[in-house]
Coordinates of C-alpha atoms in Angstrom, one line a residue:
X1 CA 143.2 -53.2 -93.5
X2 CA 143.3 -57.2 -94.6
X3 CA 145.8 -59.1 -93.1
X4 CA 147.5 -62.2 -93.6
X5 CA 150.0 -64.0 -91.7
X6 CA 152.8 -66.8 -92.1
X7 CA 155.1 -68.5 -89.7
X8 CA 155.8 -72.1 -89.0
X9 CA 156.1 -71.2 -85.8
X10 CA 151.6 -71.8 -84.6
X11 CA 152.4 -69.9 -81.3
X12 CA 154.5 -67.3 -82.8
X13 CA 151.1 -66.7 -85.0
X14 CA 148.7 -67.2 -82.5
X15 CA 151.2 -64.3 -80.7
X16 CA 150.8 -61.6 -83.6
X17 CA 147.5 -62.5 -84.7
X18 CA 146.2 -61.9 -80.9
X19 CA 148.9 -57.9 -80.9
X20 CA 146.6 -57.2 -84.0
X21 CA 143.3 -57.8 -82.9
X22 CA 143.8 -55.7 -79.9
X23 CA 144.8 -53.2 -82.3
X24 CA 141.9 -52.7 -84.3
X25 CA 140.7 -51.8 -87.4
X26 CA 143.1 -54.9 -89.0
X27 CA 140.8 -57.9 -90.4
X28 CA 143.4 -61.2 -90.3
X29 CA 142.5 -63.2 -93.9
X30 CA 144.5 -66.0 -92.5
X31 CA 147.1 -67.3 -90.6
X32 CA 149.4 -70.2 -92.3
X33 CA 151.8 -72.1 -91.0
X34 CA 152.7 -73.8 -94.4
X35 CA 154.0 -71.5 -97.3
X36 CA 152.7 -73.4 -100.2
X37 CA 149.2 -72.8 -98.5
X38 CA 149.7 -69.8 -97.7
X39 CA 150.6 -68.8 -101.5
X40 CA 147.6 -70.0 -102.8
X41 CA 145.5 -67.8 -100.5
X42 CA 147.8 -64.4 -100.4
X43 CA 147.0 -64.7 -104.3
X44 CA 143.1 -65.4 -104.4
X45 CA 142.2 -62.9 -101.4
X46 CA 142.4 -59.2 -101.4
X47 CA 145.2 -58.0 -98.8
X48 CA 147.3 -55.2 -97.6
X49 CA 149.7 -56.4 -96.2
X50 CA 151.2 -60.1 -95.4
X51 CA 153.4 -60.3 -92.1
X52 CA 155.9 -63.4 -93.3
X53 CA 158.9 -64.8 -91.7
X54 CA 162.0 -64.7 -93.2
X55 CA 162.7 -68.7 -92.3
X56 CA 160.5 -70.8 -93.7
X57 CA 161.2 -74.9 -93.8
X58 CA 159.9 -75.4 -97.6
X59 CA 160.9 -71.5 -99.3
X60 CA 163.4 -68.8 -98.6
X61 CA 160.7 -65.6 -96.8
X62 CA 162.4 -63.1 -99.1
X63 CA 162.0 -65.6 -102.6
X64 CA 157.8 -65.6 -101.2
X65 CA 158.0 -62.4 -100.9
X66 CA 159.1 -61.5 -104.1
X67 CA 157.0 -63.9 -105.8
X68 CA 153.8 -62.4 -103.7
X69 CA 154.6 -59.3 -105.0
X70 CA 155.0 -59.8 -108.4
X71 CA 150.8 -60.4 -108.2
X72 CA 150.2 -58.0 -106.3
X73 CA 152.4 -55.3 -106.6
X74 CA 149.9 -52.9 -104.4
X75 CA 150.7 -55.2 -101.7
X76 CA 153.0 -54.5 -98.3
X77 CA 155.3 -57.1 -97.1
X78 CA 156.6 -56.8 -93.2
X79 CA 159.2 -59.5 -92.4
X80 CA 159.1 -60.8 -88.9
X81 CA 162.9 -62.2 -87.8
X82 CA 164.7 -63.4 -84.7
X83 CA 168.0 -62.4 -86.3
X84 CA 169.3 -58.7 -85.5
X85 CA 171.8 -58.6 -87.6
X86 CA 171.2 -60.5 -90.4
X87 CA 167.7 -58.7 -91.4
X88 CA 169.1 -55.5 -91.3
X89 CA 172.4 -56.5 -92.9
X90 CA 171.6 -59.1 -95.6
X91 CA 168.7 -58.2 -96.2
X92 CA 169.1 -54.3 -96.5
X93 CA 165.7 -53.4 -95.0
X94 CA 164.3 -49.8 -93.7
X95 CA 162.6 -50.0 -90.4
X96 CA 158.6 -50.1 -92.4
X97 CA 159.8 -54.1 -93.8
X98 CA 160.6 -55.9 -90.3
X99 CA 159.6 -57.0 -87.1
X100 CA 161.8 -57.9 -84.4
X101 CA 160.5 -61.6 -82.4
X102 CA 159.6 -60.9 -80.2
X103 CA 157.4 -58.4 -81.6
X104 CA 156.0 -55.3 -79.1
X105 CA 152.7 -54.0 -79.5
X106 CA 154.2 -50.3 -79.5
X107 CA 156.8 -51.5 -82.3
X108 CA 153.7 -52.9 -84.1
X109 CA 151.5 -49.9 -84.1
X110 CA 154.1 -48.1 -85.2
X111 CA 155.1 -49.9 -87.9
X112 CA 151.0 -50.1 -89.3
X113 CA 150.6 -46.8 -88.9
X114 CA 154.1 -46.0 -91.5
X115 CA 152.2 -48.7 -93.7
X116 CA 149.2 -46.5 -93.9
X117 CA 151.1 -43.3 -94.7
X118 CA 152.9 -45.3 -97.7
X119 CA 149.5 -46.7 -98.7
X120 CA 148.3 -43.3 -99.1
X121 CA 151.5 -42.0 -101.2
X122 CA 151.7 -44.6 -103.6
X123 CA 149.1 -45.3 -105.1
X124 CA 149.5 -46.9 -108.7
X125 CA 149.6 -43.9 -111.1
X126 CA 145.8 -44.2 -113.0
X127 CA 146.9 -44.6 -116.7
X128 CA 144.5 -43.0 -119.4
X129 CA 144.2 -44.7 -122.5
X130 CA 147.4 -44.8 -124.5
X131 CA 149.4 -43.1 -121.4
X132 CA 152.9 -43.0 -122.2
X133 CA 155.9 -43.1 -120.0
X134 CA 159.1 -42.1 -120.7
X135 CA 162.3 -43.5 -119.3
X136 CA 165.4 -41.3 -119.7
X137 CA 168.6 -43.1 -119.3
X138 CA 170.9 -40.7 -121.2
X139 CA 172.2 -38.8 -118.4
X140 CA 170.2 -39.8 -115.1
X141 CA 167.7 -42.4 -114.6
X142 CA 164.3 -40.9 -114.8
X143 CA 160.8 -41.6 -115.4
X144 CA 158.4 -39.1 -117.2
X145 CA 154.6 -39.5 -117.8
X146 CA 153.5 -37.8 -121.3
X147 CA 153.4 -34.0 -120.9
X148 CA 154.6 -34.5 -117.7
X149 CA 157.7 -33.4 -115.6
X150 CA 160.7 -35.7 -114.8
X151 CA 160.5 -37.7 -111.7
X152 CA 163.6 -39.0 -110.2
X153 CA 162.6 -42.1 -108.8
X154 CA 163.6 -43.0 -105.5
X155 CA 165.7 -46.6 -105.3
X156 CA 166.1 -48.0 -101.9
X157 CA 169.4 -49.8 -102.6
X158 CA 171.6 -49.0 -105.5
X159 CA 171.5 -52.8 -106.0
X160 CA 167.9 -52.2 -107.0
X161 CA 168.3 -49.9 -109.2
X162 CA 171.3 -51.2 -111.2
X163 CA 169.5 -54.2 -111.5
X164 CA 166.1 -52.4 -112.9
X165 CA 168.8 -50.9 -115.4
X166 CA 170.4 -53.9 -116.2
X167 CA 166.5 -55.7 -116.9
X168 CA 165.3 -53.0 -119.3
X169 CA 168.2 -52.9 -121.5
X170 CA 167.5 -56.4 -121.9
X171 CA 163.7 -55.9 -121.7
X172 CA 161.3 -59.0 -122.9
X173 CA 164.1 -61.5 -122.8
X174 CA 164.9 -63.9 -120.4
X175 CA 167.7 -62.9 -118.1
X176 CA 168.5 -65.8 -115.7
X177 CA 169.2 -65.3 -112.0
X178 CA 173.1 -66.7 -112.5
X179 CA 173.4 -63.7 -114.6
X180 CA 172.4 -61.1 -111.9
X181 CA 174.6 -63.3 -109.5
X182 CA 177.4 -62.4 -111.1
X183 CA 177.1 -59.2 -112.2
X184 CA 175.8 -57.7 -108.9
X185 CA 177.1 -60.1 -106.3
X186 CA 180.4 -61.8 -107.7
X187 CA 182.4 -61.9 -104.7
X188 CA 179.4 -62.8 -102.0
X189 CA 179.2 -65.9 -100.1
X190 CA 177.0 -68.6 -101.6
X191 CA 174.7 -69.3 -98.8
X192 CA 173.5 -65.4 -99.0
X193 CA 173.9 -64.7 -102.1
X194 CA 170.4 -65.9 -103.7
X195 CA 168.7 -64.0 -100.3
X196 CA 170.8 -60.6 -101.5
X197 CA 169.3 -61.5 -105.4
X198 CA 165.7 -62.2 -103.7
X199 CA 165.8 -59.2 -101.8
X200 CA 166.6 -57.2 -104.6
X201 CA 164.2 -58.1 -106.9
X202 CA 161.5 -57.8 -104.2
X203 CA 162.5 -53.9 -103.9
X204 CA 162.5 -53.3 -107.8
X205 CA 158.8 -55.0 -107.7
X206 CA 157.9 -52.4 -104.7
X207 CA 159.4 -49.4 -106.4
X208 CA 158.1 -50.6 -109.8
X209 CA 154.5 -51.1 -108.6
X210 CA 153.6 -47.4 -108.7
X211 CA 154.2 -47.8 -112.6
X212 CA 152.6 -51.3 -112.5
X213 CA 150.1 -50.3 -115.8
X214 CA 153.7 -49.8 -117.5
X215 CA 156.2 -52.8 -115.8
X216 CA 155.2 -56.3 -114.9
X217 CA 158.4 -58.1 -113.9
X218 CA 157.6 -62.0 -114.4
X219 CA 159.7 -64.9 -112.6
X220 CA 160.6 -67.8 -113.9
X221 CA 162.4 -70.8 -113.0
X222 CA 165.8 -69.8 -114.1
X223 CA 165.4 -65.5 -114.4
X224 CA 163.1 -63.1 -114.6
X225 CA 162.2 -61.0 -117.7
X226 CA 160.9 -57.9 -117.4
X227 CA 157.5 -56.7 -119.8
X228 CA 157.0 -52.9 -120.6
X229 CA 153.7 -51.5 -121.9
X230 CA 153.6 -48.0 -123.4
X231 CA 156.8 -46.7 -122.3
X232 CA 159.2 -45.1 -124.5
X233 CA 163.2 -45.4 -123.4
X234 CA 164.9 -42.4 -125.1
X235 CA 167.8 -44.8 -125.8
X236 CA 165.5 -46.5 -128.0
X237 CA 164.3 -43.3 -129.7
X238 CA 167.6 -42.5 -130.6
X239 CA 169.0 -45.0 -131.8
X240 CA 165.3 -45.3 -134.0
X241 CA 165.9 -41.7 -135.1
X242 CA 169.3 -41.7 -136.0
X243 CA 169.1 -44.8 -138.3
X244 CA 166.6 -43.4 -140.2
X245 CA 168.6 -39.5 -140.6
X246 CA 168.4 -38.8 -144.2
X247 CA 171.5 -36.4 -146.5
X248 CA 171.9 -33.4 -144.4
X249 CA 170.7 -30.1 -146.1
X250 CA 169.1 -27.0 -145.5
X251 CA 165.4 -29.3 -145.3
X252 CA 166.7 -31.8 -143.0
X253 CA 168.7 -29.8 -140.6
X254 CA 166.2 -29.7 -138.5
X255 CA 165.8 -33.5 -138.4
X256 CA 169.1 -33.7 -137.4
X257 CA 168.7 -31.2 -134.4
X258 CA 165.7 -33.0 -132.6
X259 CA 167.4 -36.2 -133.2
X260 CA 170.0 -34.7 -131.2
X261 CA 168.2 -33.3 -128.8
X262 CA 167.2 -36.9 -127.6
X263 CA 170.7 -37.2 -126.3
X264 CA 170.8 -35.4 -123.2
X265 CA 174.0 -36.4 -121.6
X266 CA 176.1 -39.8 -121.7
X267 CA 174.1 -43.3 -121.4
X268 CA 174.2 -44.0 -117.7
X269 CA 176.9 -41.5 -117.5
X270 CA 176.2 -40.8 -113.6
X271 CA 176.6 -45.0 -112.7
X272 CA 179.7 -46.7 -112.6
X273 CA 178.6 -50.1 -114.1
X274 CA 181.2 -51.9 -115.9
X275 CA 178.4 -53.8 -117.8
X276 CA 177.2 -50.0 -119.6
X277 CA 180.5 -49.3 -120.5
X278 CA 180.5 -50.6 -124.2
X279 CA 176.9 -49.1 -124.8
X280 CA 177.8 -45.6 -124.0
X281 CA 180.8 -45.5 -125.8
X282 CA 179.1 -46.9 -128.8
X283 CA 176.3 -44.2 -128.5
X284 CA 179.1 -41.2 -127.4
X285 CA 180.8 -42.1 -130.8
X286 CA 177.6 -41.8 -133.0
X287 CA 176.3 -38.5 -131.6
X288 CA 179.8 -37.1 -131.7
X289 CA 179.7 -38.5 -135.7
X290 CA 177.0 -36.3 -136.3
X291 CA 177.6 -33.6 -134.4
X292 CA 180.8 -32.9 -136.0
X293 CA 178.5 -33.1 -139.6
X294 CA 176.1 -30.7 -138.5
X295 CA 178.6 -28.2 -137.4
X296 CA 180.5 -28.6 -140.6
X297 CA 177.4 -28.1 -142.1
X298 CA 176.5 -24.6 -140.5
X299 CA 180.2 -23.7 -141.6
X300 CA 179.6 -24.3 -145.3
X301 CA 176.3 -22.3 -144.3
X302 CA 178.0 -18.8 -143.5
X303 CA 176.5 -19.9 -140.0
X304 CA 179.3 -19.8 -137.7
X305 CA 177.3 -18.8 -134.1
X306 CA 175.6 -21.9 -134.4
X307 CA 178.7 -23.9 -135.7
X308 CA 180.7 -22.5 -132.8
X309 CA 177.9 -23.8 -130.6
X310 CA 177.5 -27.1 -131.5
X311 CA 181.9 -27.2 -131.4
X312 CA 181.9 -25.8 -128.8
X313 CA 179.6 -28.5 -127.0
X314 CA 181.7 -31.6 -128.4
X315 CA 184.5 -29.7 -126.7
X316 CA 182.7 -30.3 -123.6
X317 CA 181.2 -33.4 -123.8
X318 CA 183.9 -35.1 -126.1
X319 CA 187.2 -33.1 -124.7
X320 CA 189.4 -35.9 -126.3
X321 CA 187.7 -35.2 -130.0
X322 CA 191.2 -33.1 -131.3
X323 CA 188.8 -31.8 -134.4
X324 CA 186.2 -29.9 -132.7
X325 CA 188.9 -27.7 -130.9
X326 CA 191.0 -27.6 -134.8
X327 CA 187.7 -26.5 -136.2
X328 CA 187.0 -23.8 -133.7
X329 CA 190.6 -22.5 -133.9
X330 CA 190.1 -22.2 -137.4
X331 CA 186.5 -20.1 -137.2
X332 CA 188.5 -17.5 -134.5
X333 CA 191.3 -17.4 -136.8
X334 CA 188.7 -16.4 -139.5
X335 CA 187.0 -14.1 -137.3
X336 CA 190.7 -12.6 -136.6
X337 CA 190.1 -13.2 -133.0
X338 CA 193.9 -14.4 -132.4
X339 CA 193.0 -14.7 -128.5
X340 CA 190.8 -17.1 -128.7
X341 CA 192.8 -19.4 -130.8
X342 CA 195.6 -19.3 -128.5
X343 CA 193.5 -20.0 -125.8
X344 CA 191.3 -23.1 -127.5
X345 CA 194.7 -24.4 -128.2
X346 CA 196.0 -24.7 -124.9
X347 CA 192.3 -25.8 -123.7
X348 CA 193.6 -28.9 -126.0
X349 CA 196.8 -29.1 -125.1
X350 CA 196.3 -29.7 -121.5
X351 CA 193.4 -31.9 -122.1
X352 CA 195.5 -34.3 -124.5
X353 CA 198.6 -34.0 -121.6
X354 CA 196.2 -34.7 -118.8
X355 CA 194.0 -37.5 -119.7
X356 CA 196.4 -39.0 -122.5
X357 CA 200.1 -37.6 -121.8
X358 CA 200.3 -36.9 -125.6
X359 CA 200.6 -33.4 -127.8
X360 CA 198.5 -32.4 -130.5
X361 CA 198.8 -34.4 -133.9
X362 CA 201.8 -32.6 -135.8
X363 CA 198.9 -31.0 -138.5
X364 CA 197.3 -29.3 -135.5
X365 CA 200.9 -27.7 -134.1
X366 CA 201.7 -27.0 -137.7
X367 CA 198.9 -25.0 -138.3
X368 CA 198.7 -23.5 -135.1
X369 CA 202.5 -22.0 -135.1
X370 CA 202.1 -21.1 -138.8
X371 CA 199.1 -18.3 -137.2
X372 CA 201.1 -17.3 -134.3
X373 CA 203.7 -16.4 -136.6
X374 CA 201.1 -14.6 -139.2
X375 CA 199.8 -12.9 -136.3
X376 CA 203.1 -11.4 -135.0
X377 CA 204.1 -10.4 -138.8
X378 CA 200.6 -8.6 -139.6
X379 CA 201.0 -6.7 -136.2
X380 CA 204.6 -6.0 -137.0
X381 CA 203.8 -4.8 -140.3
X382 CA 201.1 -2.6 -139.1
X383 CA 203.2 -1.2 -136.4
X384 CA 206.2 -0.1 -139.6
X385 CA 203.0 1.3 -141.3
X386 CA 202.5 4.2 -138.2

């Protein structure tokens, strides 16, 4: 394993470099006192992993880091700190990314040999030609290799992830680091706040790096901007699909259904970001536009099991859309099967009381106490008839 290391500190390098030799099977690259130097080096040489302090006189450890591992994702980073609490608080790190000064040869071999077990489970996923991977962002955030299953990837902060979310809606633009300030850190203290930013962009490059023939996140002086390379975000496939829906009829039905099919639950539905919040209610309102068509569409077909279904599932999905429970009423009502009318209507009623504090519209109540009253006179009438 190739080693290099950076502290400004000569003894505190002379220290580590002297714990790894008597370690074995570690070849030391270099050992740099100066950052700038030791930048130039990390990124000519092949290494491992690059033991770097966190305080360095000319960068910030964790902006190095960062910018280390955007060329070389493969790449481990293991921060060495005299501060307790603020590596493990500010910088949100797992036991594998820091060293305690100063450092014990025990603590050491233990944290090389976790480095060689995460060596041997990421490895960069070998991409075939025109490899495709899909990212799924309707529902829950997941990544999905061609003919592959889903894989829920693992984020080590939710910081991370909201801001590898926040990057890919805005994919091959630049967005600038005051930008991520705000949005993810509003309220922190100024004198942190770029190491919290740092940090997180270094984890999204880590977790990223096993899909590195796919992501390249780029830094530059004001933001960062993140590339994509064969990958397919269903978001983007259904609003491409969509746009392009011709008439509905018995030949395009079908068209309609797959186009649908992309939408597998609300965008981001699971993540509370206030920033999503205008996107999936833009994309809720489309499919629920065209759901409601295609159901009418299998009720002018004589095809009432599937137009129940797809009602049925804007009920769910959409509770506050009053027409897919009027429409279903009206198919039970048809079917004479009185019980389930009465029950969809008070499935609407106490939806509309609960989230809204409102009744049905007046047409709704109208109809509805028009074929209560139908009911009772056609049972009435049949009950004179015995």
């Amino acid at each position: 394993m190739k080693a290099i290391l950076v502290d400004d500190e000569q003894l505190a390098l002379d220290y580590l470099q002297r714990l790894l030799e008597k370690m074995g099977g570690i070849q030391v690259q270099g050992a740099y006192t100066n950052s700038v130097t030791a930048k130039k080096h990390i990124l000519q040489q092949e290494v491992d992993v690059v033991f770097l302090d966190i305080h360095l006189p000319e960068i910030n450890g964790i902006e190095l880091a960062e910018k280390i591992i955007e060329a070389k994702p493969e790449a481990t980073i293991v921060f060495t700190t005299a501060y307790d609490n603020y590596a493990v608080q500010a910088f949100e790190l797992n036991a594998i990314d820091y060293l305690m000064k100063p450092i014990q040869l025990n603590r050491l071999e233990t944290t090389m040999e976790r480095i060689k077990q995460l060596n041997g489970l990421k490895r960069p996923i070998e991409a075939s030609k025109h490899q495709f991977l899909r990212v799924h962002v309707f529902g829950n955030l997941s990544f999905q290799l061609v003919d592959g299953e889903k894989e829920i990837v693992t984020w080590r902060t939710k910081k991370g992830m909201e801001t590898f979310l926040y990057l890919i809606l805005h994919r091959e633009q630049l967005v600038s680091k005051a930008t991520l300030i705000e949005l993810l850190w509003p309220d922190a203290n100024p004198d942190k706040v770029y190491t919290h930013l740092y940090t997180t962009i270094y984890h999204v490059r880590k977790t990223l790096s096993k899909y590195n023939n796919h992501f390249k996140l780029k830094n530059k002086a004001e933001g960062y901007i993140l590339r994509t390379k064969d990958v397919l975000l269903d978001v983007e496939q259904w609003k491409d699909k969509i746009e392009t829906l011709p008439s509905l009829s018995d030949k395009t039905i079908q068209m309609y259904e797959d186009a649908m099919a992309i939408y597998t639950g609300g965008y981001l539905q699971d993540y509370d970001y206030l920033w999503a919040e205008g996107e999936r209610y833009k994309y809720e309102q489309q499919w629920v536009e065209i759901a409601l068509q295609i159901a009418a569409f299998y009720v002018r077909q004589g095809k009432l099991i599937e137009a129940k279904q797809w009602y049925t599932r804007i009920c769910a999905d959409a509770p506050l859309v009053e027409e897919a429970y009027f429409a279903l009423m009206k198919i039970f009502a048809a079917e004479k099967d009185h019980v389930s009318v009465h029950r969809q209507y008070q499935i609407l009623e106490n939806v509309l009381y609960e989230e809204l504090d409102v009744a049905p519209s007046d047409e709704v109540q109208k109809w509805y106490l028009h074929s209560c009253t139908s009911t009772n006179e056609g049972i009435l009438h049949n009950t004179s008839k015995r």
